[in-house]
Backbone as a ProteinNet text record, in pm:
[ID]
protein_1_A
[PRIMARY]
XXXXXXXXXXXXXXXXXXXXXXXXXXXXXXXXXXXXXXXXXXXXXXXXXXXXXXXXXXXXXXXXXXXXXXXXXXXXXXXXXXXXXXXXXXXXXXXXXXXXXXXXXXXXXXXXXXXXXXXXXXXXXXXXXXXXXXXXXXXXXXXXXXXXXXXXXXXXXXXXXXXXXXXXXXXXXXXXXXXXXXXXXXXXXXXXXXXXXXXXXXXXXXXXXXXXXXXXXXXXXXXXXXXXXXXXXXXXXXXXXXXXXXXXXXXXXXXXXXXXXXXXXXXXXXXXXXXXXXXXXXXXXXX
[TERTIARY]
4088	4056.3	4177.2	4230.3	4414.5	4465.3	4490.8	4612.3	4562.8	4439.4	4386.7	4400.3	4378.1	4352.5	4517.7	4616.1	4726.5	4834.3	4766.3	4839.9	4758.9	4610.6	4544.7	4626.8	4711.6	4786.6	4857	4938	5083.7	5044.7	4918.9	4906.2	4905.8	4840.9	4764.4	4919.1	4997.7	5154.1	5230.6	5217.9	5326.7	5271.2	5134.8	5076.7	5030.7	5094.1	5156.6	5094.8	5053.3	5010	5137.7	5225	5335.1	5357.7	5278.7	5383.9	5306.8	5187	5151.5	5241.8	5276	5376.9	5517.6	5556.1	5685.4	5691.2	5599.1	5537.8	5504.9	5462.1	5436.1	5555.4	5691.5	5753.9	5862	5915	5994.2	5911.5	5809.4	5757.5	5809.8	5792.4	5797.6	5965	6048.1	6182.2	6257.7	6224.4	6322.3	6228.4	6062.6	6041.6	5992	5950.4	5909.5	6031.8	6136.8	6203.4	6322.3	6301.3	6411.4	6356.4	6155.9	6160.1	6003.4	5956.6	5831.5	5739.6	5639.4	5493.3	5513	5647.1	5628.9	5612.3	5622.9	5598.1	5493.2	5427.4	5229.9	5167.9	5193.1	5123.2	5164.5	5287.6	5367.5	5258.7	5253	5153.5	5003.2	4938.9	4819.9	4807.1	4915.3	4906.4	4945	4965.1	5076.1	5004	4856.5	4792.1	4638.9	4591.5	4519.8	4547.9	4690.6	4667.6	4683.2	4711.6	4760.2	4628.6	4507.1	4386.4	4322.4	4340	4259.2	4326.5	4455.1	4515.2	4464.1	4426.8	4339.7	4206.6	4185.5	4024.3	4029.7	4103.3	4112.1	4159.7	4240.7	4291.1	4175.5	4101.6	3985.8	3874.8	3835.9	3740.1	3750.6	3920	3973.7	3926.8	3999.4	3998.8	3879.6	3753.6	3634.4	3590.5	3614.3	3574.4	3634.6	3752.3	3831.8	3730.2	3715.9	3649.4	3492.5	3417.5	3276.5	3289.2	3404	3393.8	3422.3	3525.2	3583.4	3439.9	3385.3	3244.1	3116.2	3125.2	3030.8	3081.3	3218.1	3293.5	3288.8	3272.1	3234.7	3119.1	3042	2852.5	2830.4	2872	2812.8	2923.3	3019.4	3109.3	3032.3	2968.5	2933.8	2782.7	2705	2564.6	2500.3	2567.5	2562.8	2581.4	2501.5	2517.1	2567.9	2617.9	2789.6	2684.2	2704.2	2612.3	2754.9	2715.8	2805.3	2706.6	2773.6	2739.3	2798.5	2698.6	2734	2714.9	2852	2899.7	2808.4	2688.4	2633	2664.9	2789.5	2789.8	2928.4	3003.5	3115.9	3133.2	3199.9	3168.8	3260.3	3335.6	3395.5	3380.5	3419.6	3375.2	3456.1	3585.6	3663.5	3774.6	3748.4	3803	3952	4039.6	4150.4	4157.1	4149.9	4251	4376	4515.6	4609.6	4689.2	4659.5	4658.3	4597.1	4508.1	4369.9	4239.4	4205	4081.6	3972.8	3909.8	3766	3664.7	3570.8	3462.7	3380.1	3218.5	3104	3068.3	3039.3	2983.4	2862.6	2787	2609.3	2659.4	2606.4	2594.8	2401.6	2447.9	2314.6	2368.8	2314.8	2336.4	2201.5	2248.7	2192.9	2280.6	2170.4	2234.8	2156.3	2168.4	2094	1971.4	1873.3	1766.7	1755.2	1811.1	1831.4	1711.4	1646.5	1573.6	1665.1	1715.8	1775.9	1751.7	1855.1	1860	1984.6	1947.5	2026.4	2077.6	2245.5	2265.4	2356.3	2409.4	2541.9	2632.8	2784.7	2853.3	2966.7	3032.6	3184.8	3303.3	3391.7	3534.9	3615.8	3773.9	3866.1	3909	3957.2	3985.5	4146	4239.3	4341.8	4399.2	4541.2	4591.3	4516.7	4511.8	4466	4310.1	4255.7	4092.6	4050.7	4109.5	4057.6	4025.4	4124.2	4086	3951.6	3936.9	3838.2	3680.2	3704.2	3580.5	3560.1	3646.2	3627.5	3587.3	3640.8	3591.1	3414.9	3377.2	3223.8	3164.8	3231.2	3182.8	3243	3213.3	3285.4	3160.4	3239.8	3170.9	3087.4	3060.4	3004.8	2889.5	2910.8	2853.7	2671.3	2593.2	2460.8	2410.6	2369.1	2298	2121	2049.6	1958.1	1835.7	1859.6	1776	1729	1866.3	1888.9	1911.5	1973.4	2048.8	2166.2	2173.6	2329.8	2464.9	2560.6	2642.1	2801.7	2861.9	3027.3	3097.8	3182.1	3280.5	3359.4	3339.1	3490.8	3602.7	3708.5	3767.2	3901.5	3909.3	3957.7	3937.3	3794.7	3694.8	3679.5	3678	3647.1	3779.1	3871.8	4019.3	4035.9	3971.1	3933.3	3870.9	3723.2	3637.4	3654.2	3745.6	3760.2	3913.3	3952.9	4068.1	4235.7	4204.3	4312.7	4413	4371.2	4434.5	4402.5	4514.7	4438.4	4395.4	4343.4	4206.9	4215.1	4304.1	4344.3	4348.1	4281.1	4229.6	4288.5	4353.8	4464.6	4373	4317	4249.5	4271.8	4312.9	4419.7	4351.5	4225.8	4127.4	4143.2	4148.5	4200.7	4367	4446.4	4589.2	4639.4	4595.3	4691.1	4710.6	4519.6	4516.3	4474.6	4486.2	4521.6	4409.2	4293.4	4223.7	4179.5	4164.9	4209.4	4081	4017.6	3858	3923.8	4061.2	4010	3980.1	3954.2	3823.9	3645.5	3621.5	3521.6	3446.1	3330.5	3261.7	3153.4	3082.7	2995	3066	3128.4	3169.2	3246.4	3339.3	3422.9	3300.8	3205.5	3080.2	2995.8	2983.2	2915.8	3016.2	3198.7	3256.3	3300.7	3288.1	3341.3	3200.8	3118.4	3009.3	2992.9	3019.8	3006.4	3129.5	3251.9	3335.9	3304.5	3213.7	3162.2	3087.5	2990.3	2875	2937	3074.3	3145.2	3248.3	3248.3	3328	3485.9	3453.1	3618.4	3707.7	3794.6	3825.6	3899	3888.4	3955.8	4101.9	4192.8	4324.7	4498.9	4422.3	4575.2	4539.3	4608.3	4596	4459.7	4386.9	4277.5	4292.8	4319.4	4355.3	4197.5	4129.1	3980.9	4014.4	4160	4155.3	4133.5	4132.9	4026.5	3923.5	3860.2	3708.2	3660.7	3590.4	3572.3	3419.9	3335.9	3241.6	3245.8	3325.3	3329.3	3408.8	3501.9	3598.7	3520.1	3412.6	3331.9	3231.2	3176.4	3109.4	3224.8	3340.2	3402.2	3433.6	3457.9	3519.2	3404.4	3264.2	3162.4	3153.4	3152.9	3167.1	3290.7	3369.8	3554.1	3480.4	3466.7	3446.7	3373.1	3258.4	3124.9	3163.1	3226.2	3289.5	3376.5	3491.4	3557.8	3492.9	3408.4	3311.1	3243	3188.8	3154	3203.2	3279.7	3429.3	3499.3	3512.4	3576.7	3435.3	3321.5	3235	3226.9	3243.7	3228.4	3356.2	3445.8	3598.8	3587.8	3547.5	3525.9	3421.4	3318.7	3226.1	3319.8	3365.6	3445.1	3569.2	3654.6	3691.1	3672	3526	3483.6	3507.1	3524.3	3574.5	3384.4	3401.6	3253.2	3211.9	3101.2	3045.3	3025.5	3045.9	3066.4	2957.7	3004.5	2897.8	2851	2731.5	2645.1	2708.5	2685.4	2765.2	2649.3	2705	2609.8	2538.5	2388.1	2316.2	2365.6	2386.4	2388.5	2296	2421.4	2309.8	2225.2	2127.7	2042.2	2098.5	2110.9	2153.3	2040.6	2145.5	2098	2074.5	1952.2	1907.8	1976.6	1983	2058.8	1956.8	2051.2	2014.6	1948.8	1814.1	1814.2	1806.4	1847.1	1857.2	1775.3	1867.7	1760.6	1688.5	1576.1	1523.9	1573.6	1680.4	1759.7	1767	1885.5	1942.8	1815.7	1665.1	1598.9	1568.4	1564.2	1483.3	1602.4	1724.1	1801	1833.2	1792	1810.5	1721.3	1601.9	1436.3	1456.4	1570.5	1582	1683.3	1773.7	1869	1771.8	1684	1592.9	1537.5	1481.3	1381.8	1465.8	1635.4	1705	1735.5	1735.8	1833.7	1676	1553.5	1453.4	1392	1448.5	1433	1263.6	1200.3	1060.9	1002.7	851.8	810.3	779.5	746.2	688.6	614.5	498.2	389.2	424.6	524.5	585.2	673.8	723.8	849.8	741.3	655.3	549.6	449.2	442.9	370.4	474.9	628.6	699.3	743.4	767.5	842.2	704.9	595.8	501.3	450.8	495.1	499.1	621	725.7	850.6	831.8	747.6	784.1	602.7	563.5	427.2	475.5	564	660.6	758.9	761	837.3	778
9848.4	9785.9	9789.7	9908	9921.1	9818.9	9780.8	9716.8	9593.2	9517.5	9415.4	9381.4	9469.8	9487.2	9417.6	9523.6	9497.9	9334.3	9271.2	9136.9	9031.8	9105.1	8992.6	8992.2	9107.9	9154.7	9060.3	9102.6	9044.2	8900.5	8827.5	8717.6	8625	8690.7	8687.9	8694.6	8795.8	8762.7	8647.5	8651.8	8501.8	8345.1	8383.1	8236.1	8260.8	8306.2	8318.2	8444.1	8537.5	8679.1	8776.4	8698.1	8798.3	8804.8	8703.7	8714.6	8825.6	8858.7	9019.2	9118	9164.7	9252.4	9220.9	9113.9	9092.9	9113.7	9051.1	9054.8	9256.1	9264.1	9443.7	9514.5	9468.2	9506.8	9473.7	9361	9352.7	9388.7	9434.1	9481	9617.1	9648.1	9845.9	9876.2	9770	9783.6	9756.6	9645.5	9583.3	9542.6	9452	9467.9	9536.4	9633.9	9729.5	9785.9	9853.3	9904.2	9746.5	9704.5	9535.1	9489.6	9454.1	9400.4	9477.5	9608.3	9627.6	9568.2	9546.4	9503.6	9366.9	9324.7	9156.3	9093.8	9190.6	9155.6	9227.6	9281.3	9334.4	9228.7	9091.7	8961.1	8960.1	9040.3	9039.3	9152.4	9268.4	9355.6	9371.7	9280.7	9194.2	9122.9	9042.6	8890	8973.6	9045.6	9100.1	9211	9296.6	9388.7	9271	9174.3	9093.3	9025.2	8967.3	8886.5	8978.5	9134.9	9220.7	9259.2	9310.3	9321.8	9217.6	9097.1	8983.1	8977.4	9013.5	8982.9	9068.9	9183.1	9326.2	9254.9	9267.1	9243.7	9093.4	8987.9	8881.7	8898.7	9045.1	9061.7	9204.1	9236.2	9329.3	9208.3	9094.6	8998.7	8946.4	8898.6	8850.3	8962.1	9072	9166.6	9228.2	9180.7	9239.4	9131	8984.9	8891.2	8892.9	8898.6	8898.7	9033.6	9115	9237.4	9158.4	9122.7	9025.9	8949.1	8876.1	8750.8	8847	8909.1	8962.5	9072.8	9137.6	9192.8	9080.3	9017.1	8885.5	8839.5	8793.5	8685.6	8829.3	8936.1	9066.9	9082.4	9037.8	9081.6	8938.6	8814.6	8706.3	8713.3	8751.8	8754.2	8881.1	8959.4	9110.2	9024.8	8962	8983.9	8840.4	8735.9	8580.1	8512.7	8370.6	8277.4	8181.4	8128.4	8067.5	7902.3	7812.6	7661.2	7617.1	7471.5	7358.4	7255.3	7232.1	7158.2	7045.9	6908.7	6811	6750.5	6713.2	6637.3	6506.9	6496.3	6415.7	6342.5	6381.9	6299.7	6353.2	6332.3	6318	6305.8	6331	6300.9	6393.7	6309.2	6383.3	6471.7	6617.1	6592.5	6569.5	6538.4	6520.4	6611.9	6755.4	6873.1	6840.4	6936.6	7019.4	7100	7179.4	7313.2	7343.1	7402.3	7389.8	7256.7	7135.4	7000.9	6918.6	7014.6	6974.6	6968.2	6862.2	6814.2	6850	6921.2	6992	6885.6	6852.9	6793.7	6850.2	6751.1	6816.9	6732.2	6830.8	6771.7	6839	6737.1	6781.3	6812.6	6904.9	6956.8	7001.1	6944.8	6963.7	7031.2	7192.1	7290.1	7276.1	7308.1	7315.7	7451.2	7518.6	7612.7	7701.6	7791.8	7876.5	7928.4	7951.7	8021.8	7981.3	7907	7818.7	7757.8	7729.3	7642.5	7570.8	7417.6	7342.1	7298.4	7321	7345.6	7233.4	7162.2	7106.6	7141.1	7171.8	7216.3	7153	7183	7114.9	7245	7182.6	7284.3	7229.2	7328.8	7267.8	7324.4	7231.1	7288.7	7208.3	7297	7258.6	7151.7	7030.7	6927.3	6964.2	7082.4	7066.4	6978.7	6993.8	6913.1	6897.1	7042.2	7074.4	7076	7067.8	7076.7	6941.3	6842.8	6699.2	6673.9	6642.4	6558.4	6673	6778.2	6829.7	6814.3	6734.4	6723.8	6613.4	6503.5	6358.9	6308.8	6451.2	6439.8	6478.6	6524.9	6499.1	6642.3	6726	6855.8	6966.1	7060.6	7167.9	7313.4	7415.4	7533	7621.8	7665.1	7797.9	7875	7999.8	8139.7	8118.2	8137.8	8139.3	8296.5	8332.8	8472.8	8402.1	8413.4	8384.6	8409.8	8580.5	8574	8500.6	8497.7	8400.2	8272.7	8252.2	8143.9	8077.1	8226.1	8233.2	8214	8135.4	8083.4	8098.6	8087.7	8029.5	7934.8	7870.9	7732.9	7861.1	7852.5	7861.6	7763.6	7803.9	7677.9	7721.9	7798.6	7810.9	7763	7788.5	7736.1	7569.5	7531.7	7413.1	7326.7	7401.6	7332.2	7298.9	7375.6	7383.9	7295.3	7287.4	7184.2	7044.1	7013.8	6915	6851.5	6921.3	6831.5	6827.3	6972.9	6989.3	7090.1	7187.7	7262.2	7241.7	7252	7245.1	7332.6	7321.8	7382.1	7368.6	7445.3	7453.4	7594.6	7526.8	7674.3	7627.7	7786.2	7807.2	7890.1	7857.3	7912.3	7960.3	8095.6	8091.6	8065.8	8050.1	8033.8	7944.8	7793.1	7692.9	7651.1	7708	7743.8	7687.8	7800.3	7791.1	7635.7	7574.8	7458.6	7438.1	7370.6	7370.6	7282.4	7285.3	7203	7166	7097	7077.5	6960.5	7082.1	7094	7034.8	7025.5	6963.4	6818.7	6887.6	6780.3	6769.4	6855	6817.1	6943.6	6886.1	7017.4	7096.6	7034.6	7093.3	7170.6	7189.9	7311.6	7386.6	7396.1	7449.4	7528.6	7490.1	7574.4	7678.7	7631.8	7742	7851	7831.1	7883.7	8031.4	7911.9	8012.4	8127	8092.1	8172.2	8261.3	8239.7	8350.1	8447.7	8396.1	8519.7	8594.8	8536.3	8590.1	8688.9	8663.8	8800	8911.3	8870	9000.6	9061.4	8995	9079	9004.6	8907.7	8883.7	8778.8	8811.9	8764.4	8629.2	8505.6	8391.9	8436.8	8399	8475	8396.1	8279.1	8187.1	8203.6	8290.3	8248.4	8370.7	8349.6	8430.4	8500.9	8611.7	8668.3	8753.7	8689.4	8719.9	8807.2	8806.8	8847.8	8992.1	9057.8	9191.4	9242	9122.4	9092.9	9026.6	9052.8	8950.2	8901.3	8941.5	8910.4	8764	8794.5	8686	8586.7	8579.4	8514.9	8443.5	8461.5	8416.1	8330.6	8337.6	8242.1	8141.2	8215.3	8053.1	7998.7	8021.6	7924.1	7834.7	7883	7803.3	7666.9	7734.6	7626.1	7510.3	7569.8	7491.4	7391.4	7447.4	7352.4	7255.3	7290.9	7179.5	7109.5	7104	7025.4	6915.9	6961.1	6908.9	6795.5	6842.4	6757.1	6631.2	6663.1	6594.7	6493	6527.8	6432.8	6320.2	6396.9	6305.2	6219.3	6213.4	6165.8	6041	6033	5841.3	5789.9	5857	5819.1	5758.8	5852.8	5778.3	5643.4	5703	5540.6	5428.2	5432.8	5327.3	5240.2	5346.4	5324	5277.9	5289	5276.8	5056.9	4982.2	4870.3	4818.6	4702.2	4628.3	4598.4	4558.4	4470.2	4297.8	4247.1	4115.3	4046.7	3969.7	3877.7	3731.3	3734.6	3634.2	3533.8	3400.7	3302.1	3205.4	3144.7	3121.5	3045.6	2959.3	2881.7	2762.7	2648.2	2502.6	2460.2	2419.5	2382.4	2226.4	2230.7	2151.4	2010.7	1901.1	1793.4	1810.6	1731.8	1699	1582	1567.4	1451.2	1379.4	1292.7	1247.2	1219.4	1283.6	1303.9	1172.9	1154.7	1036.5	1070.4	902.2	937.6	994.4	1055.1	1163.9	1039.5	1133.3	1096.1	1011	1079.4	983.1	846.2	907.3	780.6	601.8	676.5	599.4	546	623.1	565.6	474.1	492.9	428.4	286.4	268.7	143.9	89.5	134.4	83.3	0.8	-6.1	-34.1	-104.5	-106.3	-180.8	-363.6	-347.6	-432.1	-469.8	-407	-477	-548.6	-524.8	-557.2	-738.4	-728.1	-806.1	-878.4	-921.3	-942.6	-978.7	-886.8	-911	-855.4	-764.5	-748.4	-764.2	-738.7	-813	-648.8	-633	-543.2	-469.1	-546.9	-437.4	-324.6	-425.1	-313.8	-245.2	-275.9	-183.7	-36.9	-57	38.4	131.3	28.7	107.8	156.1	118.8	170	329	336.9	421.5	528.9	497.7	619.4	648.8	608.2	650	737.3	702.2	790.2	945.9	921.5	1047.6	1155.5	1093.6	1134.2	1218.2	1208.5	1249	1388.9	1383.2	1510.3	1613.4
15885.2	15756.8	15662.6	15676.4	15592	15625.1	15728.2	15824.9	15747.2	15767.1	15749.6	15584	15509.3	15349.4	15291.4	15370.1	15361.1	15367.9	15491.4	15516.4	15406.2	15337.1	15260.3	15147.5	15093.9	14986.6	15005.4	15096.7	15066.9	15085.1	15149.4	15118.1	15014.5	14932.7	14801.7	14716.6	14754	14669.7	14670.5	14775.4	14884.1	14796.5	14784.7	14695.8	14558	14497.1	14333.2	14290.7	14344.7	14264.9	14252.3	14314.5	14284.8	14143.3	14059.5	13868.6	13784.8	13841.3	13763.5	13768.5	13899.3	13915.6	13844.2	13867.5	13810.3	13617.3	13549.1	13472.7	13378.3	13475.5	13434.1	13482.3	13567.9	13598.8	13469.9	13391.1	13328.7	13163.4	13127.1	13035.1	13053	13124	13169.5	13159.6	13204.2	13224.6	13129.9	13009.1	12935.1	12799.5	12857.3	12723.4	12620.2	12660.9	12589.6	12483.5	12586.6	12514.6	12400.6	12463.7	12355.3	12228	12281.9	12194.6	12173.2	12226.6	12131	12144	12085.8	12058	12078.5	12048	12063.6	12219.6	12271.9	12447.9	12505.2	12430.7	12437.5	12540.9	12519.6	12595.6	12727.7	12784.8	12903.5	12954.6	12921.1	12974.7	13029.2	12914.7	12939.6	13062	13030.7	13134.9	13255.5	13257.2	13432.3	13491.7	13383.2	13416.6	13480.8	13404.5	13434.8	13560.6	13594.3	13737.9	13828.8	13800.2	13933.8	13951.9	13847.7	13891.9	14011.5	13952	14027.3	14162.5	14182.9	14282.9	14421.7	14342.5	14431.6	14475.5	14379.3	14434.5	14535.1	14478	14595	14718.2	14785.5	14914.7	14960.7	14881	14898.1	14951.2	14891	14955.3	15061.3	15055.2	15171.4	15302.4	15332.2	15381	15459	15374.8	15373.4	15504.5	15434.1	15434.5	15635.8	15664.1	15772.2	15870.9	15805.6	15869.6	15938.8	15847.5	15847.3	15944.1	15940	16067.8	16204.3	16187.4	16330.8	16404.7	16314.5	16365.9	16431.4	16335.7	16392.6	16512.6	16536.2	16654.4	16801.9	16749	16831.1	16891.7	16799.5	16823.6	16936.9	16909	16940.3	17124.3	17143.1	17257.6	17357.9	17256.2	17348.8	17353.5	17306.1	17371	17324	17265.2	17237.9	17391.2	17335.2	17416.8	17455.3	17568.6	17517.4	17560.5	17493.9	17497.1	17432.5	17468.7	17446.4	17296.5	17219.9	17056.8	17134.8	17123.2	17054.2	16911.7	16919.2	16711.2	16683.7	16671	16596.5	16495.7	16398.5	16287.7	16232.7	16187.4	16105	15955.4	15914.8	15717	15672.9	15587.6	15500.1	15383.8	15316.7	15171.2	15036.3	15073.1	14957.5	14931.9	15019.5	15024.2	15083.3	15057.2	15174.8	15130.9	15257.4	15233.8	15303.5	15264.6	15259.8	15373.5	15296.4	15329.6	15440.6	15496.5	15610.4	15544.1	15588.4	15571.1	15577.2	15483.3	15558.1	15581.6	15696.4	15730.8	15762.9	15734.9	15749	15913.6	16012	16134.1	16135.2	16224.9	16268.1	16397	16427.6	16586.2	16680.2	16731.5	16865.9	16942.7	16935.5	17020.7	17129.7	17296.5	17419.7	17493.1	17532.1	17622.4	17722	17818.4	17896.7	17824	17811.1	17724	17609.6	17521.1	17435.1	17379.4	17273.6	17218.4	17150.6	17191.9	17169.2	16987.7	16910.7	16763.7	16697.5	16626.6	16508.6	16358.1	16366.1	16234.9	16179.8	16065.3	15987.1	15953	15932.6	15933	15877.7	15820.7	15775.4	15827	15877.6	15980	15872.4	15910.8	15846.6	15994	16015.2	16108.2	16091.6	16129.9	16169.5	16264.2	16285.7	16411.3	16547.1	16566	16707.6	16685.1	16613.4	16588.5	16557.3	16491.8	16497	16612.4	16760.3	16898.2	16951.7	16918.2	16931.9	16941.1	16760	16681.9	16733.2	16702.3	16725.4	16947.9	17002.9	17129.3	17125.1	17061.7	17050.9	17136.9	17173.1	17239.4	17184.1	17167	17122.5	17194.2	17208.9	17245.3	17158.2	17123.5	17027.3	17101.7	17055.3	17099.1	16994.7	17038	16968.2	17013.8	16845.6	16861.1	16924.4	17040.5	17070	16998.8	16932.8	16791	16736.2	16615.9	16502.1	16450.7	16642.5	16640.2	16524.9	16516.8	16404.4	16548.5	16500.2	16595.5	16551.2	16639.4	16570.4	16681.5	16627.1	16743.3	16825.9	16921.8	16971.2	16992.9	16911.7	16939.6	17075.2	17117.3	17270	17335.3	17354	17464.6	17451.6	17336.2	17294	17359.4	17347.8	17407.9	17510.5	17627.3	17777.6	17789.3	17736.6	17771.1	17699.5	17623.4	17563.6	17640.6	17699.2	17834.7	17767.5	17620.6	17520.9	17596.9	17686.3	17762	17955.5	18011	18149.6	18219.2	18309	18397.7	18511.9	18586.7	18674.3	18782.1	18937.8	18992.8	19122.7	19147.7	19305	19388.4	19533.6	19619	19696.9	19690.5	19846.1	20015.8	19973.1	20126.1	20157.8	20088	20096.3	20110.6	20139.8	20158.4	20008.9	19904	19825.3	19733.6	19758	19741.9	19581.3	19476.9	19321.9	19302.6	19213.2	19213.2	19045.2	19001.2	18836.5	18824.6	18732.8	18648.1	18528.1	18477.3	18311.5	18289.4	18108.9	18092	18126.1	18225.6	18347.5	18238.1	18134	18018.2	18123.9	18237.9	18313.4	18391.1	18495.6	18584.4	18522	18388.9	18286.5	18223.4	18169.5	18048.6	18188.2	18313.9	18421.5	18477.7	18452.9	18525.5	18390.1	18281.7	18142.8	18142.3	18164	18131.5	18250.6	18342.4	18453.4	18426.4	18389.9	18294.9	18187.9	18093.7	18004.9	18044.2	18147.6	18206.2	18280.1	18280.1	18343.5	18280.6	18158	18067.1	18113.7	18187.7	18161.8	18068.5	17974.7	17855.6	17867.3	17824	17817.2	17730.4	17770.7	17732.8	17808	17787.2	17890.8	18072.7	18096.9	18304.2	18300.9	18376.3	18436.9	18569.5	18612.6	18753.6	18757.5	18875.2	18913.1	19038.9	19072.1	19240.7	19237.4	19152	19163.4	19146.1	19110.9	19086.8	19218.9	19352.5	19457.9	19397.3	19341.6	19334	19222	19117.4	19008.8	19080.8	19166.7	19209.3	19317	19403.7	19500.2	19388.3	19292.7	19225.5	19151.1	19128.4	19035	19180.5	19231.9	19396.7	19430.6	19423.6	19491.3	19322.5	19216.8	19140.5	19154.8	19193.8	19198.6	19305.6	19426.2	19537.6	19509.4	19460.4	19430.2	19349.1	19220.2	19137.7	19191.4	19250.4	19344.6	19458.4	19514.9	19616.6	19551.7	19419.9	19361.4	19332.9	19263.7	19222.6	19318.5	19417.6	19536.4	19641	19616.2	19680.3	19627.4	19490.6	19430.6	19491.9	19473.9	19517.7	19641.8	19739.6	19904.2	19961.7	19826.5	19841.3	19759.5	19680.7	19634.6	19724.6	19812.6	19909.2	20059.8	20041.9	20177.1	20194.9	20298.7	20278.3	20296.8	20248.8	20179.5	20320.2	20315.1	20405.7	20415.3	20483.1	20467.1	20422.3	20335	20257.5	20394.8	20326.6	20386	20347	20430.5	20362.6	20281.9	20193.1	20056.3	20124.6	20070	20149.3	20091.9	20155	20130.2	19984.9	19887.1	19774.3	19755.1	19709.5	19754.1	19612.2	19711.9	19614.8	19489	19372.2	19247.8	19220.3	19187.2	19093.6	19026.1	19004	18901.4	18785	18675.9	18560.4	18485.9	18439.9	18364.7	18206.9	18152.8	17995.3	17933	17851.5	17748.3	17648.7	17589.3	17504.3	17354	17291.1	17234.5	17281.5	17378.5	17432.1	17472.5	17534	17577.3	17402.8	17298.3	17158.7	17130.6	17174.5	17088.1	17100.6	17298	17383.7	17333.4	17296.5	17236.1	17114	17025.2	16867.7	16895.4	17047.1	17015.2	17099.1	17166.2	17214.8	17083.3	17020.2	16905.1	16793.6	16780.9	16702.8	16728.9	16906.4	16954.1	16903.8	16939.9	16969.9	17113.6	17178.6	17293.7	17353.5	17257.1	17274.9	17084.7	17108.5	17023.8	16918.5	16784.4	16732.4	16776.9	16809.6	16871.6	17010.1	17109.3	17202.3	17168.4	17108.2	17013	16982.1	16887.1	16897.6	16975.7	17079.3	17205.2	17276.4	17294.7	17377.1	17356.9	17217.5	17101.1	17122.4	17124	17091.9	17263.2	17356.6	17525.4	17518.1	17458.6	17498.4	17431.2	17298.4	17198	17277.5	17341	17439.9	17526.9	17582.2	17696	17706.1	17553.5	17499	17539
[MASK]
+++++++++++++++++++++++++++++++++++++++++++++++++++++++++++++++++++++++++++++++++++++++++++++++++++++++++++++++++++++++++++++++++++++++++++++++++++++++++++++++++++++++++++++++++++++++++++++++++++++++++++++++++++++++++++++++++++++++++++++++++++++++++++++++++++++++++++++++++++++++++++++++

């Protein structure tokens, strides 16, 4: 908690709390004795921001302690499920020039009663292709269903880091899961039940038991994968040859066309009124 209390300090200096100290430092050194009471306001002002500056690396501190116990509780006896991002939205925010957004997430997982929440992430560099990939990881207390992102994990399964597994039963054969959120969320979680820590390269080879379940996942993944591949490849079967199309009619005049030949007859006078009438009300019968 020292150690921790300490870097919130000097944080808290680094982004302008250093002017209390400086402040109570040149009161104590020069103005007091120069100019007296007329620099009373230097003492004030420099005893006031060094207070606030405490107590803001005491919250911080506290605050750092709170999460790291929680991100503890939920890794030792939480449930590791995959969130999908339902929704996107901004709120107007940054913090130190990143964007905070509000995402909806639909959490699914092992034992899980499948739950909808909202949440706010800061969308850094590396955390935007994340969000905007629409999956992300997080640990669920099964309780409470109090949760947090992992965003490690989220990196793996989102195709941000690769995923890549050497077999030596297979001679040493390399088989590359990234991207792939289903055999990545069964292989991460069978590390999880054995306590073994996500941490860059993973060495299982002294584990035979954990190392015999990620292999049967590797393979099956793999199999999977390459089974559309070989039907796609496989060469077609020959098409039937089309059947002979059956002649067309020839088209007779449309309806227009027949009203229009009808008026150009009654114009010329080549029929009389009354058929002009009986002809005209047979054609529009017909419709």
């Amino acid at each position: 908690m020292v150690g921790r209390y300490v870097k919130a300090q000097l944080l808290v200096l680094l982004c302008g709390g250093l002017v209390g100290p400086i402040f109570l430092g040149v009161y104590f050194t020069v103005g007091q004795v120069m100019f007296g009471d007329s620099m009373r306001w230097m003492f004030w002002t420099g005893l006031v921001i060094t207070v606030v500056d405490v107590l803001v690396a005491l919250a911080l501190a506290n605050y750092g302690a709170r999460s790291a116990a929680k991100t503890q509780m939920l890794e030792a006896n939480g449930v590791l499920a995959l969130a999908s991002v339902t929704s996107i939205g901004e709120t107007g925010t940054r913090i130190n020039d990143q964007p905070l957004v509000k995402i909806g997430l639909h959490v699914e997982g092992p034992g899980l009663r499948p739950f909808d929440v909202q949440d706010k992430v800061i969308a850094s560099v590396t955390r935007l292709p994340l969000i905007t990939g629409r999956k992300l990881v997080v640990l669920v207390d099964p309780a409470t269903n109090e949760y947090e992102i992992d965003w490690n994990r989220s990196a793996l399964v989102g195709g941000m880091m690769p995923a890549q597994f050497t077999l030596a039963e297979d001679g040493d054969r390399t088989y590359d899961l990234s991207g792939q959120s289903e055999p990545l969320m069964e292989i991460m979680q069978i590390l999880k039940a054995h306590g073994v820590p996500m941490n860059g390269t993973v060495d299982i080879r002294s584990n035979p038991a954990v190392r015999q379940q990620v292999m049967n996942v590797v393979r099956r993944a793999a199999a999977q994968r390459n089974a559309p591949a070989a039907h796609t490849a496989a060469p077609p079967a020959p098409a039937a040859p089309p059947a002979p199309a059956a002649p067309l009619a020839p088209a007779g005049p449309s309806t227009a066309q027949r009203l229009q030949e009808l008026e150009t007859l009654r114009a010329m006078g080549t029929i009389s009124e009354d058929e002009y009438t009986a002809k005209r009300q047979q054609i529009i019968a017909e419709l």
